[in-house]
Amino acid sequence: MQKNSLIKKIGLNRLGDERGSLVALESHRTIPFCVKRVYYLFNTTRGVARGFHAHRNLKQVAVCVSGSCRFVLDNGKQREEVILDNPITGLLIDSLTWREMYDFSSDAVLMVLASEYYDELDYIRNYDEFLKVAAL
Ligand code: T46
């Protein structure tokens, strides 16, 4: 990872035994905020791209618990890409970060832990507006 990279990965501890693996996620321990909401994307149509927005205040950690997908993160100055393809890596997505998600495998399940309840007013869905807010 570059020194000032936008790609901040969180290594998740794989627990388990001969029966299989288990990962536990805890607020303020593994996840650097209080988790108020969890959602997951699955059954994503082949070739589709999602996201194309930033959040004003929301922080999130995304984990591709099955399959793979590609994230583009952009803070208005830098744009970087990362592939999520395992259930033991979380991607921390800070507020005021534009995100786009591509290349979902047919078995992809993208789980996201969020610091706030759902609020459409927190979304910035226009890239030019995002650039203005990010520059403040
Ligand atoms: C994000 C990326 C990674 C709700 O009603 N509640 C929710 O908690 C969420 C996340 C979405 N919705 C509704 C809003 C839309 O009608 O579900 C529909 C799909 O949401 P959206 O088009 O925002 O989905 P994505 O995949 O573009 O973005 C989602 C999250 O919304 C977003 O916060 O960071 O995944």
CSV table of C-alpha atoms and ligand atoms in Angstrom, one decimal:
chain,number,residue,atom,x,y,z
A,1,MET,CA,0.0,0.0,0.0
A,2,GLN,CA,1.3,3.5,-0.9
A,3,LYS,CA,1.9,5.8,2.1
A,4,ASN,CA,-1.1,8.1,1.4
A,5,SER,CA,-3.2,5.5,-0.4
A,6,LEU,CA,-7.0,5.7,-0.3
A,7,ILE,CA,-7.0,1.9,-0.1
A,8,LYS,CA,-7.2,1.2,3.6
A,9,LYS,CA,-7.5,-2.6,4.2
A,10,ILE,CA,-8.4,-4.1,7.5
A,11,GLY,CA,-7.1,-7.6,8.0
A,12,LEU,CA,-9.8,-9.7,9.6
A,13,ASN,CA,-8.8,-12.5,12.0
A,14,ARG,CA,-9.8,-15.9,10.6
A,15,LEU,CA,-10.9,-18.1,13.5
A,16,GLY,CA,-12.1,-21.6,13.3
A,17,ASP,CA,-10.9,-25.1,13.4
A,18,GLU,CA,-11.2,-28.3,11.5
A,19,ARG,CA,-14.9,-27.7,11.0
A,20,GLY,CA,-14.2,-24.5,9.0
A,21,SER,CA,-13.6,-20.8,9.3
A,22,LEU,CA,-15.3,-18.0,11.2
A,23,VAL,CA,-14.7,-14.2,11.2
A,24,ALA,CA,-16.1,-12.0,14.0
A,25,LEU,CA,-16.6,-8.3,13.5
A,26,GLU,CA,-16.9,-6.0,16.6
A,27,SER,CA,-17.6,-2.2,16.8
A,28,HIS,CA,-14.6,-0.2,17.9
A,29,ARG,CA,-12.4,-3.3,17.8
A,30,THR,CA,-12.2,-4.9,14.3
A,31,ILE,CA,-14.4,-2.1,12.9
A,32,PRO,CA,-13.1,1.4,13.7
A,33,PHE,CA,-16.6,2.9,14.4
A,34,CYS,CA,-19.9,1.9,16.0
A,35,VAL,CA,-21.8,-0.3,13.5
A,36,LYS,CA,-25.4,0.9,13.1
A,37,ARG,CA,-26.3,-0.9,9.9
A,38,VAL,CA,-25.3,-3.9,7.9
A,39,TYR,CA,-26.4,-4.6,4.3
A,40,TYR,CA,-25.2,-6.8,1.5
A,41,LEU,CA,-25.3,-6.8,-2.3
A,42,PHE,CA,-25.7,-10.2,-4.0
A,43,ASN,CA,-27.2,-11.6,-7.2
A,44,THR,CA,-25.6,-8.6,-9.0
A,45,THR,CA,-26.4,-8.5,-12.8
A,46,ARG,CA,-23.4,-9.4,-14.9
A,47,GLY,CA,-21.5,-6.4,-16.2
A,48,VAL,CA,-23.4,-3.9,-14.0
A,49,ALA,CA,-21.6,-1.1,-12.2
A,50,ARG,CA,-22.9,0.3,-8.9
A,51,GLY,CA,-22.1,3.1,-6.5
A,52,PHE,CA,-21.2,6.4,-8.3
A,53,HIS,CA,-21.7,8.4,-5.2
A,54,ALA,CA,-20.0,9.6,-2.0
A,55,HIS,CA,-21.3,10.1,1.5
A,56,ARG,CA,-21.0,13.3,3.5
A,57,ASN,CA,-20.6,11.6,6.9
A,58,LEU,CA,-20.9,7.9,6.6
A,59,LYS,CA,-18.0,5.6,7.2
A,60,GLN,CA,-18.2,2.0,6.0
A,61,VAL,CA,-16.2,-1.2,5.9
A,62,ALA,CA,-16.9,-3.5,2.9
A,63,VAL,CA,-16.1,-7.2,2.9
A,64,CYS,CA,-16.6,-9.4,-0.2
A,65,VAL,CA,-17.6,-12.5,1.8
A,66,SER,CA,-18.0,-14.6,-1.3
A,67,GLY,CA,-16.7,-14.1,-4.9
A,68,SER,CA,-15.0,-10.9,-5.9
A,69,CYS,CA,-15.6,-7.3,-7.1
A,70,ARG,CA,-13.6,-4.3,-7.9
A,71,PHE,CA,-13.8,-1.0,-6.1
A,72,VAL,CA,-12.7,2.4,-7.4
A,73,LEU,CA,-12.2,5.0,-4.6
A,74,ASP,CA,-11.7,8.7,-5.4
A,75,ASN,CA,-11.2,11.6,-2.9
A,76,GLY,CA,-11.3,14.3,-5.6
A,77,LYS,CA,-7.5,14.3,-5.9
A,78,GLN,CA,-6.6,10.7,-6.2
A,79,ARG,CA,-8.4,7.7,-7.8
A,80,GLU,CA,-7.4,4.2,-6.9
A,81,GLU,CA,-8.7,0.7,-7.5
A,82,VAL,CA,-8.7,-2.5,-5.4
A,83,ILE,CA,-10.1,-6.0,-5.9
A,84,LEU,CA,-11.9,-7.5,-3.0
A,85,ASP,CA,-11.8,-11.3,-3.3
A,86,ASN,CA,-11.7,-12.8,0.1
A,87,PRO,CA,-13.7,-12.8,3.3
A,88,ILE,CA,-10.8,-11.9,5.6
A,89,THR,CA,-10.1,-8.4,4.1
A,90,GLY,CA,-12.2,-5.3,4.9
A,91,LEU,CA,-12.0,-2.1,2.9
A,92,LEU,CA,-12.4,1.0,5.0
A,93,ILE,CA,-14.3,3.7,3.0
A,94,ASP,CA,-14.1,7.1,4.7
A,95,SER,CA,-16.7,9.8,4.3
A,96,LEU,CA,-16.3,12.2,1.3
A,97,THR,CA,-14.9,9.3,-0.8
A,98,TRP,CA,-16.5,8.7,-4.2
A,99,ARG,CA,-17.0,4.9,-4.9
A,100,GLU,CA,-17.7,2.8,-7.9
A,101,MET,CA,-18.0,-1.0,-7.9
A,102,TYR,CA,-17.5,-3.1,-10.9
A,103,ASP,CA,-16.8,-6.7,-12.1
A,104,PHE,CA,-19.0,-8.5,-9.6
A,105,SER,CA,-18.5,-12.3,-10.0
A,106,SER,CA,-21.7,-14.3,-10.3
A,107,ASP,CA,-21.2,-15.5,-6.7
A,108,ALA,CA,-20.2,-12.2,-5.2
A,109,VAL,CA,-21.7,-11.2,-1.9
A,110,LEU,CA,-20.5,-7.8,-0.8
A,111,MET,CA,-21.3,-7.1,2.9
A,112,VAL,CA,-21.0,-3.5,4.1
A,113,LEU,CA,-20.9,-2.4,7.7
A,114,ALA,CA,-22.0,1.2,8.1
A,115,SER,CA,-21.5,3.8,10.9
A,116,GLU,CA,-25.0,5.4,10.4
A,117,TYR,CA,-28.6,4.4,9.6
A,118,TYR,CA,-29.7,4.8,6.0
A,119,ASP,CA,-30.1,8.4,5.0
A,120,GLU,CA,-30.6,9.4,1.4
A,121,LEU,CA,-29.7,13.0,2.3
A,122,ASP,CA,-26.1,11.8,3.2
A,123,TYR,CA,-25.5,10.8,-0.4
A,124,ILE,CA,-23.8,13.0,-3.0
A,125,ARG,CA,-24.7,11.4,-6.3
A,126,ASN,CA,-23.4,14.1,-8.6
A,127,TYR,CA,-19.6,14.0,-9.3
A,128,ASP,CA,-19.2,17.7,-9.8
A,129,GLU,CA,-21.0,18.4,-6.6
A,130,PHE,CA,-18.8,15.9,-4.9
A,131,LEU,CA,-15.7,17.7,-6.1
A,132,LYS,CA,-17.0,21.0,-4.8
A,133,VAL,CA,-17.8,19.5,-1.3
A,134,ALA,CA,-14.5,17.6,-1.2
A,135,ALA,CA,-12.5,20.8,-1.9
A,136,LEU,CA,-14.0,22.7,1.1
B,1,T46,C1,-22.4,2.3,-0.8
B,1,T46,C2,-22.2,1.2,-1.7
B,1,T46,C3,-21.0,0.4,-1.3
B,1,T46,C4,-31.9,1.3,1.5
B,1,T46,O1,-33.1,1.4,1.5
B,1,T46,N1,-31.2,1.1,2.6
B,1,T46,C5,-29.9,0.9,2.7
B,1,T46,O2,-29.3,0.8,3.7
B,1,T46,C6,-29.2,0.9,1.4
B,1,T46,C7,-27.6,0.8,1.4
B,1,T46,C8,-29.9,1.1,0.2
B,1,T46,N2,-31.2,1.3,0.3
B,1,T46,C9,-31.9,1.4,-1.0
B,1,T46,C10,-31.7,2.7,-1.8
B,1,T46,C11,-31.9,2.3,-3.2
B,1,T46,O3,-33.2,2.3,-3.5
B,1,T46,O4,-31.5,0.4,-1.8
B,1,T46,C12,-31.5,0.8,-3.2
B,1,T46,C13,-30.1,0.6,-3.8
B,1,T46,O5,-29.1,1.4,-3.2
B,1,T46,P1,-28.0,2.2,-4.0
B,1,T46,O6,-28.5,2.5,-5.4
B,1,T46,O7,-27.5,3.3,-3.2
B,1,T46,O8,-26.9,1.0,-4.1
B,1,T46,P2,-25.4,1.1,-4.5
B,1,T46,O9,-24.9,-0.3,-4.7
B,1,T46,O10,-25.1,2.0,-5.6
B,1,T46,O11,-24.6,1.7,-3.2
B,1,T46,C14,-24.6,0.9,-2.0
B,1,T46,C15,-24.9,1.9,-0.8
B,1,T46,O12,-26.1,2.6,-1.0
B,1,T46,C16,-23.8,2.9,-0.6
B,1,T46,O13,-24.0,3.5,0.7
B,1,T46,O14,-21.5,2.9,-0.3
B,1,T46,O15,-23.4,0.3,-1.8
